[in-house]
mmCIF file of C-alpha atoms in Angstrom:
data_model
loop_
_atom_site.group_PDB
_atom_site.id
_atom_site.type_symbol
_atom_site.label_atom_id
_atom_site.label_comp_id
_atom_site.label_asym_id
_atom_site.label_seq_id
_atom_site.Cartn_x
_atom_site.Cartn_y
_atom_site.Cartn_z
ATOM 1 C CA GLU M 1 176.441 -106.016 247.977
ATOM 2 C CA LEU M 2 172.220 -106.920 247.159
ATOM 3 C CA LEU M 3 171.473 -104.984 250.385
ATOM 4 C CA LYS M 4 173.378 -101.747 248.951
ATOM 5 C CA ARG M 5 171.549 -101.897 245.905
ATOM 6 C CA THR M 6 168.104 -102.571 247.699
ATOM 7 C CA ALA M 7 169.042 -99.327 249.156
ATOM 8 C CA GLN M 8 170.530 -97.056 246.438
ATOM 9 C CA SER M 9 166.656 -98.152 244.269
ATOM 10 C CA ARG M 10 164.894 -97.116 246.963
ATOM 11 C CA ASN M 11 167.264 -93.502 247.313
ATOM 12 C CA ARG M 12 166.678 -93.112 243.455
ATOM 13 C CA SER M 13 162.934 -93.982 244.127
ATOM 14 C CA THR M 14 162.882 -91.612 246.805
ATOM 15 C CA GLN M 15 164.693 -88.593 244.320
ATOM 16 C CA HIS M 16 161.838 -89.729 242.052
ATOM 17 C CA LEU M 17 159.011 -88.746 243.958
ATOM 18 C CA SER M 18 159.879 -86.301 245.157
ATOM 19 C CA ILE M 19 160.839 -84.661 242.136
ATOM 20 C CA PHE M 20 156.836 -85.254 241.289
ATOM 21 C CA ALA M 21 155.952 -84.136 244.060
ATOM 22 C CA ASP M 22 157.697 -80.507 243.808
ATOM 23 C CA GLY M 23 156.528 -80.426 240.212
ATOM 24 C CA GLU M 24 152.264 -81.170 240.622
ATOM 25 C CA ASP M 25 153.482 -78.264 244.120
ATOM 26 C CA GLN M 26 154.664 -75.771 241.305
ATOM 27 C CA THR M 27 151.732 -76.392 238.525
ATOM 28 C CA GLU M 28 149.465 -76.116 241.792
ATOM 29 C CA THR M 29 151.257 -72.415 241.456
ATOM 30 C CA ASP M 30 151.579 -71.379 238.306
ATOM 31 C CA SER M 31 147.646 -71.943 237.770
ATOM 32 C CA ASN M 32 146.364 -70.342 241.479
ATOM 33 C CA ARG M 33 149.134 -67.115 239.695
ATOM 34 C CA VAL M 34 146.625 -67.520 236.433
ATOM 35 C CA LYS M 35 143.523 -68.346 238.445
ATOM 36 C CA ASP M 36 143.923 -65.039 240.443
ATOM 37 C CA ARG M 37 145.227 -62.622 237.106
ATOM 38 C CA THR M 38 142.146 -63.939 235.897
ATOM 39 C CA ASP M 39 139.719 -62.453 239.167
ATOM 40 C CA MET M 40 142.177 -59.748 238.593
ATOM 41 C CA SER M 41 141.240 -58.886 235.086
ATOM 42 C CA ALA M 42 137.334 -59.948 235.923
ATOM 43 C CA ARG M 43 137.790 -56.804 238.836
ATOM 44 C CA ASN M 44 139.208 -54.871 236.422
ATOM 45 C CA ARG M 45 136.796 -55.067 233.944
ATOM 46 C CA LEU M 46 133.996 -55.005 235.931
ATOM 47 C CA ASN M 47 135.449 -51.675 237.713
ATOM 48 C CA LYS M 48 135.195 -49.696 234.726
ATOM 49 C CA ILE M 49 131.734 -50.312 234.041
ATOM 50 C CA ALA M 50 130.197 -49.694 237.088
ATOM 51 C CA GLN M 51 132.181 -46.504 236.441
ATOM 52 C CA ARG M 52 130.579 -46.174 233.063
ATOM 53 C CA ILE M 53 127.228 -46.152 234.318
ATOM 54 C CA ALA M 54 127.479 -44.450 237.275
ATOM 55 C CA GLN M 55 129.200 -41.633 234.982
ATOM 56 C CA GLN M 56 126.585 -41.665 231.915
ATOM 57 C CA GLY M 57 124.776 -40.315 234.225
ATOM 58 C CA LYS M 58 126.141 -37.537 235.763
ATOM 59 C CA PRO M 59 126.828 -33.716 234.249
ATOM 60 C CA SER M 60 129.347 -32.555 232.992
ATOM 61 C CA PRO M 61 130.965 -29.539 234.730
ATOM 62 C CA GLN M 62 129.932 -27.638 232.784
ATOM 63 C CA LEU M 63 126.255 -28.198 231.923
ATOM 64 C CA ARG M 64 125.887 -28.851 235.828
ATOM 65 C CA GLU M 65 127.798 -24.211 235.747
ATOM 66 C CA ALA M 66 125.378 -23.415 232.945
ATOM 67 C CA ALA M 67 122.392 -25.103 234.896
ATOM 68 C CA LYS M 68 123.211 -22.479 237.978
ATOM 69 C CA LYS M 69 123.936 -19.622 236.185
ATOM 70 C CA THR M 70 120.673 -17.169 236.186
ATOM 71 C CA ARG M 71 121.813 -13.841 234.384
ATOM 72 C CA TRP M 72 122.426 -13.590 231.341
ATOM 73 C CA ASP M 73 123.444 -10.556 229.097
ATOM 74 C CA ILE M 74 123.821 -11.274 225.616
ATOM 75 C CA VAL M 75 120.157 -12.082 224.232
ATOM 76 C CA ARG M 76 119.496 -13.549 220.191
ATOM 77 C CA GLY M 77 120.263 -10.719 217.509
ATOM 78 C CA ASP M 78 122.655 -9.247 220.517
ATOM 79 C CA LYS M 79 125.931 -8.133 218.258
ATOM 80 C CA VAL M 80 129.930 -9.677 219.985
ATOM 81 C CA GLN M 81 132.513 -10.465 219.039
ATOM 82 C CA VAL M 82 135.320 -13.227 220.351
ATOM 83 C CA ILE M 83 137.417 -12.753 222.954
ATOM 84 C CA GLY M 84 140.229 -14.915 225.375
ATOM 85 C CA ARG M 85 142.404 -17.782 224.062
ATOM 86 C CA HIS M 86 139.768 -18.532 221.570
ATOM 87 C CA PRO M 87 140.805 -19.579 217.881
ATOM 88 C CA GLU M 88 137.734 -17.040 216.859
ATOM 89 C CA SER M 89 139.430 -14.007 218.855
ATOM 90 C CA GLY M 90 138.728 -10.242 217.116
ATOM 91 C CA LYS M 91 136.182 -12.114 215.327
ATOM 92 C CA GLN M 92 133.157 -10.107 214.793
ATOM 93 C CA GLY M 93 129.001 -11.014 215.169
ATOM 94 C CA VAL M 94 125.608 -11.662 215.845
ATOM 95 C CA ILE M 95 123.859 -13.932 217.711
ATOM 96 C CA LYS M 96 121.869 -16.216 215.993
ATOM 97 C CA GLU M 97 121.239 -18.423 219.155
ATOM 98 C CA VAL M 98 121.782 -19.246 222.766
ATOM 99 C CA LEU M 99 122.247 -22.485 224.141
ATOM 100 C CA ARG M 100 121.744 -22.110 228.148
ATOM 101 C CA LYS M 101 121.284 -25.451 228.646
ATOM 102 C CA LEU M 102 124.687 -26.034 227.145
ATOM 103 C CA ASP M 103 126.184 -22.083 227.848
ATOM 104 C CA ARG M 104 126.932 -21.566 224.951
ATOM 105 C CA VAL M 105 126.298 -19.493 221.927
ATOM 106 C CA ILE M 106 126.286 -19.310 218.253
ATOM 107 C CA VAL M 107 127.552 -16.468 215.910
ATOM 108 C CA GLU M 108 126.432 -15.247 212.069
ATOM 109 C CA GLY M 109 129.264 -16.557 210.335
ATOM 110 C CA VAL M 110 132.051 -16.656 212.628
ATOM 111 C CA ASN M 111 133.737 -20.297 214.309
ATOM 112 C CA MET M 112 132.898 -21.757 210.955
ATOM 113 C CA GLY M 113 133.210 -25.581 210.710
ATOM 114 C CA ALA M 114 132.690 -28.066 208.140
ATOM 115 C CA LYS M 115 128.751 -30.574 209.314
ATOM 116 C CA ASN M 116 127.999 -33.634 206.837
ATOM 117 C CA VAL M 117 124.831 -33.441 205.824
ATOM 118 C CA ARG M 118 123.136 -37.213 205.041
ATOM 119 C CA GLY M 119 121.256 -37.978 202.131
ATOM 120 C CA ASP M 120 118.482 -39.412 201.077
ATOM 121 C CA LYS M 121 118.627 -43.377 199.432
ATOM 122 C CA GLU M 122 115.536 -43.922 198.494
ATOM 123 C CA ARG M 123 114.524 -39.716 197.523
ATOM 124 C CA GLY M 124 118.131 -39.979 195.263
ATOM 125 C CA ILE M 125 119.511 -37.036 197.320
ATOM 126 C CA PRO M 126 122.669 -37.754 197.931
ATOM 127 C CA GLY M 127 124.716 -36.636 201.147
ATOM 128 C CA LYS M 128 126.894 -33.643 201.266
ATOM 129 C CA THR M 129 129.346 -31.531 203.433
ATOM 130 C CA ILE M 130 128.112 -27.628 204.112
ATOM 131 C CA SER M 131 129.513 -24.933 206.056
ATOM 132 C CA SER M 132 128.087 -23.941 209.955
ATOM 133 C CA GLU M 133 129.017 -22.033 212.479
ATOM 134 C CA ARG M 134 129.546 -24.325 215.166
ATOM 135 C CA THR M 135 129.059 -22.940 218.528
ATOM 136 C CA ILE M 136 131.061 -20.843 221.143
ATOM 137 C CA HIS M 137 130.898 -20.626 225.219
ATOM 138 C CA TYR M 138 129.829 -17.914 227.061
ATOM 139 C CA SER M 139 132.816 -16.963 228.878
ATOM 140 C CA ASN M 140 134.204 -16.073 224.994
ATOM 141 C CA VAL M 141 132.247 -13.403 223.395
ATOM 142 C CA SER M 142 131.700 -10.182 224.712
ATOM 143 C CA LEU M 143 129.012 -7.069 223.915
ATOM 144 C CA VAL M 144 130.495 -5.044 221.216
ATOM 145 C CA ASP M 145 130.548 -1.038 222.652
ATOM 146 C CA PRO M 146 127.433 0.963 219.981
ATOM 147 C CA VAL M 147 129.234 3.478 220.410
ATOM 148 C CA LYS M 148 133.667 2.435 219.887
ATOM 149 C CA GLY M 149 132.621 -0.600 218.033
ATOM 150 C CA ILE M 150 135.130 -2.725 220.863
ATOM 151 C CA PRO M 151 134.048 -5.040 223.106
ATOM 152 C CA THR M 152 132.909 -3.880 226.746
ATOM 153 C CA ARG M 153 131.228 -5.088 229.867
ATOM 154 C CA ILE M 154 127.833 -4.134 230.551
ATOM 155 C CA TYR M 155 125.662 -2.641 234.027
ATOM 156 C CA LYS M 156 122.601 -3.005 234.517
ATOM 157 C CA LYS M 157 120.136 0.428 234.947
ATOM 158 C CA VAL M 158 116.616 0.571 235.383
ATOM 159 C CA LEU M 159 115.362 4.183 233.321
ATOM 160 C CA ASP M 160 113.053 6.815 235.504
ATOM 161 C CA SER M 161 109.784 5.128 233.157
ATOM 162 C CA GLY M 162 110.571 1.727 234.224
ATOM 163 C CA GLU M 163 112.801 0.069 231.622
ATOM 164 C CA LYS M 164 115.484 -2.150 232.456
ATOM 165 C CA VAL M 165 118.600 -1.265 229.978
ATOM 166 C CA ARG M 166 121.737 -2.760 229.325
ATOM 167 C CA ILE M 167 124.536 0.423 229.853
ATOM 168 C CA SER M 168 128.378 -0.200 228.335
ATOM 169 C CA LYS M 169 130.476 0.918 230.373
ATOM 170 C CA LYS M 170 132.970 1.669 227.926
ATOM 171 C CA SER M 171 131.646 4.431 226.721
ATOM 172 C CA GLY M 172 127.987 5.173 229.153
ATOM 173 C CA ALA M 173 125.656 4.579 225.655
ATOM 174 C CA ILE M 174 122.372 2.294 226.134
ATOM 175 C CA ILE M 175 123.321 -1.468 224.252
ATOM 176 C CA PRO M 176 119.458 -2.095 223.118
ATOM 177 C CA ARG M 177 117.679 -5.035 223.682
ATOM 178 C CA PRO M 178 117.709 -5.940 219.822
ATOM 179 C CA GLU M 179 114.269 -5.945 217.748
ATOM 180 C CA ILE M 180 114.534 -9.800 217.130
ATOM 181 C CA LEU M 181 113.015 -10.763 219.846
ATOM 182 C CA LYS M 182 109.287 -9.555 219.345
ATOM 183 C CA TYR M 183 109.057 -11.506 216.983
ATOM 184 C CA ARG M 184 108.841 -15.570 217.349
ATOM 185 C CA ARG M 185 111.649 -17.869 216.288
ATOM 186 C CA LYS M 186 108.849 -20.386 215.267
ATOM 187 C CA PRO M 187 105.230 -18.266 214.247
ATOM 188 C CA VAL M 188 102.008 -18.512 216.128
ATOM 189 C CA ASN M 189 99.811 -20.470 213.406
ATOM 190 C CA SER M 190 97.518 -18.510 211.374
ATOM 191 C CA ILE M 191 95.396 -21.260 209.991
ATOM 192 C CA VAL M 192 91.557 -21.812 211.316
ATOM 193 C CA THR M 193 90.620 -25.488 211.645
ATOM 194 C CA GLU M 194 88.071 -27.741 212.523
ATOM 195 C CA SER M 195 88.783 -28.253 216.248
ATOM 196 C CA ASP M 196 89.978 -24.398 216.222
ATOM 197 C CA THR M 197 87.360 -22.398 218.955
ATOM 198 C CA ALA M 198 85.201 -19.859 215.956
ATOM 199 C CA ASP M 199 84.834 -15.880 218.200
ATOM 200 C CA GLU M 200 82.398 -15.832 218.590
ATOM 201 C CA ASP M 201 81.608 -18.650 220.084
ATOM 202 C CA ALA M 202 84.495 -18.226 222.134
ATOM 203 C CA TRP M 203 82.640 -14.870 223.417
ATOM 204 C CA ALA M 204 78.396 -17.005 223.094
ATOM 205 C CA ILE M 205 77.333 -16.757 227.109
ATOM 206 C CA THR M 206 75.888 -20.408 227.516
ATOM 207 C CA TYR M 207 75.571 -20.081 231.481
ATOM 208 C CA LYS M 208 72.059 -19.122 232.366
ATOM 209 C CA GLY M 209 71.434 -18.766 235.810
#
C-alpha cells in the first residue's frame, strides 16, 4: 500500500512539472509572437518614413511634364475659353498669368473661389475671406478665334516681314500677341539714387593710352 501511494505521489508530481513546463513554453511562445508583431510594426513605420522622405525629393508627374514643355502657345493677355470636363467649361476670359513651372494658368474672372487673407493683430487689421481666381491646368484652356469667338487650335507662320504669328485654324485669322506683353509686369525703377551712375560719368573717357 505504501509503495502504491508513493507511486501515485510521483505521478502527480510529474504531471505538475509537465503542466508547469507547458505553461512556460506557452508563455515563451506568446512572448515571441508579441515581439514579432512589435518588430513588424517598427519595420512598417520605418518603411513608411523612408517612402515619405523619398517622395519629398521627387516631383509630381505634372511637374515633370511641365519641366519638359518648351512650347507655350498661350501667353499673358490672351483671350481663352475653358474646355474639356472642367466645371467652368464654356466660360471665356483673359489670361492674367501663365504659371509655366506648374503648367497652369489664371484666367481673369473664371474659376473663382474663396481665399482666406490673414489679418494683422498688431495693426488691428482683421482677417477676411475674399473671392479670387484659382488656377486651371493649361490643357483645359484654348485660344479664342478673334473672328468667330469660339475656341480654336492654331498653327504658326512666318510672314514675309519675318514676323512670327499665330493663325487660327477655325477662320484663318491672325491671333495677335497681346499688347500687354510690351509692358513689364514690374516696372523698372526710374528714380536715380546715389548708387546709380550718372549719365556724364557713364559716357566719360577714363582710359588714357
